[in-house]
Coordinates of C-alpha atoms in Angstrom, one line a residue:
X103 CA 72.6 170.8 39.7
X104 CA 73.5 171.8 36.4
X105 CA 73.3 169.1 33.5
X106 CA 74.5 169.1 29.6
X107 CA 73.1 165.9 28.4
X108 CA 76.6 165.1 27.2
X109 CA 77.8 162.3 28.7
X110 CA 81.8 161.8 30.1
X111 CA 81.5 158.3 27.8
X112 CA 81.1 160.5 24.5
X113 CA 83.9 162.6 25.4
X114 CA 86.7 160.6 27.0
X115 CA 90.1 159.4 25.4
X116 CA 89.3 156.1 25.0
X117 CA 93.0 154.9 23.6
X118 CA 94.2 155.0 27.1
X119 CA 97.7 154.5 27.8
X120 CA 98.8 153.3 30.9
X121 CA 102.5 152.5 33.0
X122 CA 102.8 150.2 35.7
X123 CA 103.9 151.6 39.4
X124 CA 107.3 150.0 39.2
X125 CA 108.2 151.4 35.8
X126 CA 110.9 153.9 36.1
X127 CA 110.1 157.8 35.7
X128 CA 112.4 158.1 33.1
X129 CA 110.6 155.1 30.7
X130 CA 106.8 157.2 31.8
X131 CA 108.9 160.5 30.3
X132 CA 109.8 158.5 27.2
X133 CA 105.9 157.0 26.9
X134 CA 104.5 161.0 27.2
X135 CA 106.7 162.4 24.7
X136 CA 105.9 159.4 22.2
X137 CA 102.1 159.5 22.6
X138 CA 102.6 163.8 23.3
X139 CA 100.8 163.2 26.7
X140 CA 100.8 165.8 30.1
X141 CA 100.2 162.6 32.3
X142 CA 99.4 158.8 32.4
X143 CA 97.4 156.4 34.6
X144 CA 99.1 154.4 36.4
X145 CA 97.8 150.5 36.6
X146 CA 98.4 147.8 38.6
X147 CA 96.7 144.3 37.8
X148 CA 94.5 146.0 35.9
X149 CA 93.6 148.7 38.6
X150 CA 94.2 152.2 38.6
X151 CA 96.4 153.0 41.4
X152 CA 97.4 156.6 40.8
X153 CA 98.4 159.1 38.3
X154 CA 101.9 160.6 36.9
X155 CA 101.6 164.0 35.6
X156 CA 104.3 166.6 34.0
X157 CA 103.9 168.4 38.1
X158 CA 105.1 164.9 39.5
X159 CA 107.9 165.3 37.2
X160 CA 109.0 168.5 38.1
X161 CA 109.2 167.5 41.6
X162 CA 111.3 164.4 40.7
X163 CA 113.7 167.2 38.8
X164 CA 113.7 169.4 42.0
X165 CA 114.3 166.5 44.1
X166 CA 117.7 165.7 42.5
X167 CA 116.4 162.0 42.0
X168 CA 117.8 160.1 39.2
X169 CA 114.4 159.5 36.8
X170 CA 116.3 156.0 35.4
X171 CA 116.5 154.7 38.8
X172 CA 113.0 156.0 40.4
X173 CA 110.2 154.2 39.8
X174 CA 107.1 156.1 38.9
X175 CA 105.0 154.7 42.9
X176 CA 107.7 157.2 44.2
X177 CA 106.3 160.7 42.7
X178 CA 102.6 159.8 41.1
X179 CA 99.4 161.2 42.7
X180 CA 98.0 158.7 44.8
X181 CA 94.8 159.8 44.8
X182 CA 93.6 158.5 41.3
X183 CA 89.7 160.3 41.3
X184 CA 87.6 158.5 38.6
X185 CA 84.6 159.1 37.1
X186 CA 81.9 156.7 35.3
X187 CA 81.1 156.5 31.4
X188 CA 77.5 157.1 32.2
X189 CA 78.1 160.6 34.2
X190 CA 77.4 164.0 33.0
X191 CA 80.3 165.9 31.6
X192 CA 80.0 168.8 34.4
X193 CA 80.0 166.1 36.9
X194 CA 83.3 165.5 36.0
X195 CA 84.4 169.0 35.5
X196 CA 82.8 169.8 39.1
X197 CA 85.2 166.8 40.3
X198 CA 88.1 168.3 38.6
X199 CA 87.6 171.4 40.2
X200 CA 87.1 170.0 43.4
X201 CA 90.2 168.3 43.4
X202 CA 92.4 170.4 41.2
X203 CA 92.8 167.1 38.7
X204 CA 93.2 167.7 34.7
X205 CA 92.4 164.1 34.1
X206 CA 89.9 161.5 35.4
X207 CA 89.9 158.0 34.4
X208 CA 87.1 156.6 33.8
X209 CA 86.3 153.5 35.0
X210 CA 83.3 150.7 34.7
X211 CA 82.4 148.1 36.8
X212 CA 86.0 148.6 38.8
X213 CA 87.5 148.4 34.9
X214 CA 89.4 151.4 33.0
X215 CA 87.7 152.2 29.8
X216 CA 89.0 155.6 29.3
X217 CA 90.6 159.2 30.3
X218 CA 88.5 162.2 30.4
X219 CA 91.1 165.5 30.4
X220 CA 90.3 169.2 30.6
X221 CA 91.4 169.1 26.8
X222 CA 88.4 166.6 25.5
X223 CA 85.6 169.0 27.4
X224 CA 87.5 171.9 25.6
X225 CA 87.2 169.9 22.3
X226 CA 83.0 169.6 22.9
X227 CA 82.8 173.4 22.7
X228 CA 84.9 176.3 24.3
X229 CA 82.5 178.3 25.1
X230 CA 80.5 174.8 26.7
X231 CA 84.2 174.2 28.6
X232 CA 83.9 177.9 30.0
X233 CA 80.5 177.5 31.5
X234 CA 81.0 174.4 33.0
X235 CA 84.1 175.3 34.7
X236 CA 82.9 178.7 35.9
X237 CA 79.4 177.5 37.4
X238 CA 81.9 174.6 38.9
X239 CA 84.2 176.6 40.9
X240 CA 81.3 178.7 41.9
X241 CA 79.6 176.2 43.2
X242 CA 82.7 174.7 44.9
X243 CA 84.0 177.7 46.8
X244 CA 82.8 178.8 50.3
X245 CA 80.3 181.0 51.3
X246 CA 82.0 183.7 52.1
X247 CA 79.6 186.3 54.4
X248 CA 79.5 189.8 52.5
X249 CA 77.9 193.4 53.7
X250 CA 78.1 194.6 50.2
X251 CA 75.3 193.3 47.7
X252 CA 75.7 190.5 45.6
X253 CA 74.3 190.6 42.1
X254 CA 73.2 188.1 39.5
X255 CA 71.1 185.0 39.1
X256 CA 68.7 183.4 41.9
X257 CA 70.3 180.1 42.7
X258 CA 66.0 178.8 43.3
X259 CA 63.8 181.0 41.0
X260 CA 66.8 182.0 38.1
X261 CA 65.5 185.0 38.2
X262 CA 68.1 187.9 38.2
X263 CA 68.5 190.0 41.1
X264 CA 70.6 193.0 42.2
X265 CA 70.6 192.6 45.6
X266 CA 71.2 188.3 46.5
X267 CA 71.5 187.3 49.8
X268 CA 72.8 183.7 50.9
X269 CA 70.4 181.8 52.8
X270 CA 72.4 178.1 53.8
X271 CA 74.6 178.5 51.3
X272 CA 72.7 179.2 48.1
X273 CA 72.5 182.8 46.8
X274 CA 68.6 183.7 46.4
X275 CA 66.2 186.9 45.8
X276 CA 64.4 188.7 47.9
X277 CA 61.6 186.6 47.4
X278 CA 63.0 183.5 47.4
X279 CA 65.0 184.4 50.7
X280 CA 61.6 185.3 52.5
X281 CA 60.1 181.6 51.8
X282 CA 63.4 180.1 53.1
X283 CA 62.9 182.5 56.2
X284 CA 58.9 181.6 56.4
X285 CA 60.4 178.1 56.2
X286 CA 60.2 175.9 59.6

């Protein structure tokens, strides 16, 4: 597992900005364009509940549903996936891979402190951003079972290799390969 020392606490948005389920769509739209936001977090007695983004939107648009008369429960994302203060940045870009999210909020003990967005790992460093994201949707995608020869770095030894072979999973050497073989 890959770890930058930088911590999702360092990065996050911590003026968070938050509607309720019941507020209408069209009140959400005019919180974004006030505070220039692609989504919010939506809070219920102080618990996250889910999250409205410009997508949800569009799919209220398409629907024909009228956004003054539609509360926001009826289009966010239900499935609000947080993250902690204390985690590593590219556990949360790993997570936001995973679940093809562009925010997390970030919660302690049970309470939102924050919002970490693609956008505040981008601000870090791009090039930081870029390696994080690539190693995480490497490292989220399938195995997929190849004849032709995989090249690059030893997920064991880190040592490069022209000819990788996947042994459970995880790309390795030759060497490496023929302890996991020797292996009981």
């Amino acid at each position: 597992m890959m770890e930058t020392g930088i911590k999702v606490g360092d990065v996050m948005g911590k003026g968070v900005i938050t509607v309720g389920p019941k507020d209408s769509i069209k009140a959400a739209c005019d919180v974004m364009a006030k505070h220039d936001l692609s989504g919010l977090t939506v809070v219920k007695g102080g618990e996250v509940v889910g999250v409205l983004t410009q997508g949800d939107i569009v799919k209220l648009i398409a629907s024909g549903a009228d956004a003054s008369k539609t509360s926001v429960s009826g289009f966010m994302g239900k499935d609000a996936y947080n993250i902690e203060p204390e985690a590593d940045i590219y556990e949360a870009a790993k997570l936001m891979v995973e679940k093809k999210v562009k925010r997390l909020p970030v919660l302690k003990d049970g309470r939102l402190v924050g919002v970490l967005t693609q956008a505040d790992i981008v601000r870090i460093s791009p090039s930081v951003y870029d390696l994080i994201f690539e190693k995480a949707k490497v490292e989220s995608a399938p195995m997929v079972e190849t004849e032709l020869p995989l090249s690059g770095e030893c997920e064991e030894c880190g040592n490069y290799s022209e000819n990788l072979k996947n042994a459970g999973g995880t790309l390795m050497c030759g060497d490496c390969f023929a302890e996991y073989e020797e292996q009981p």
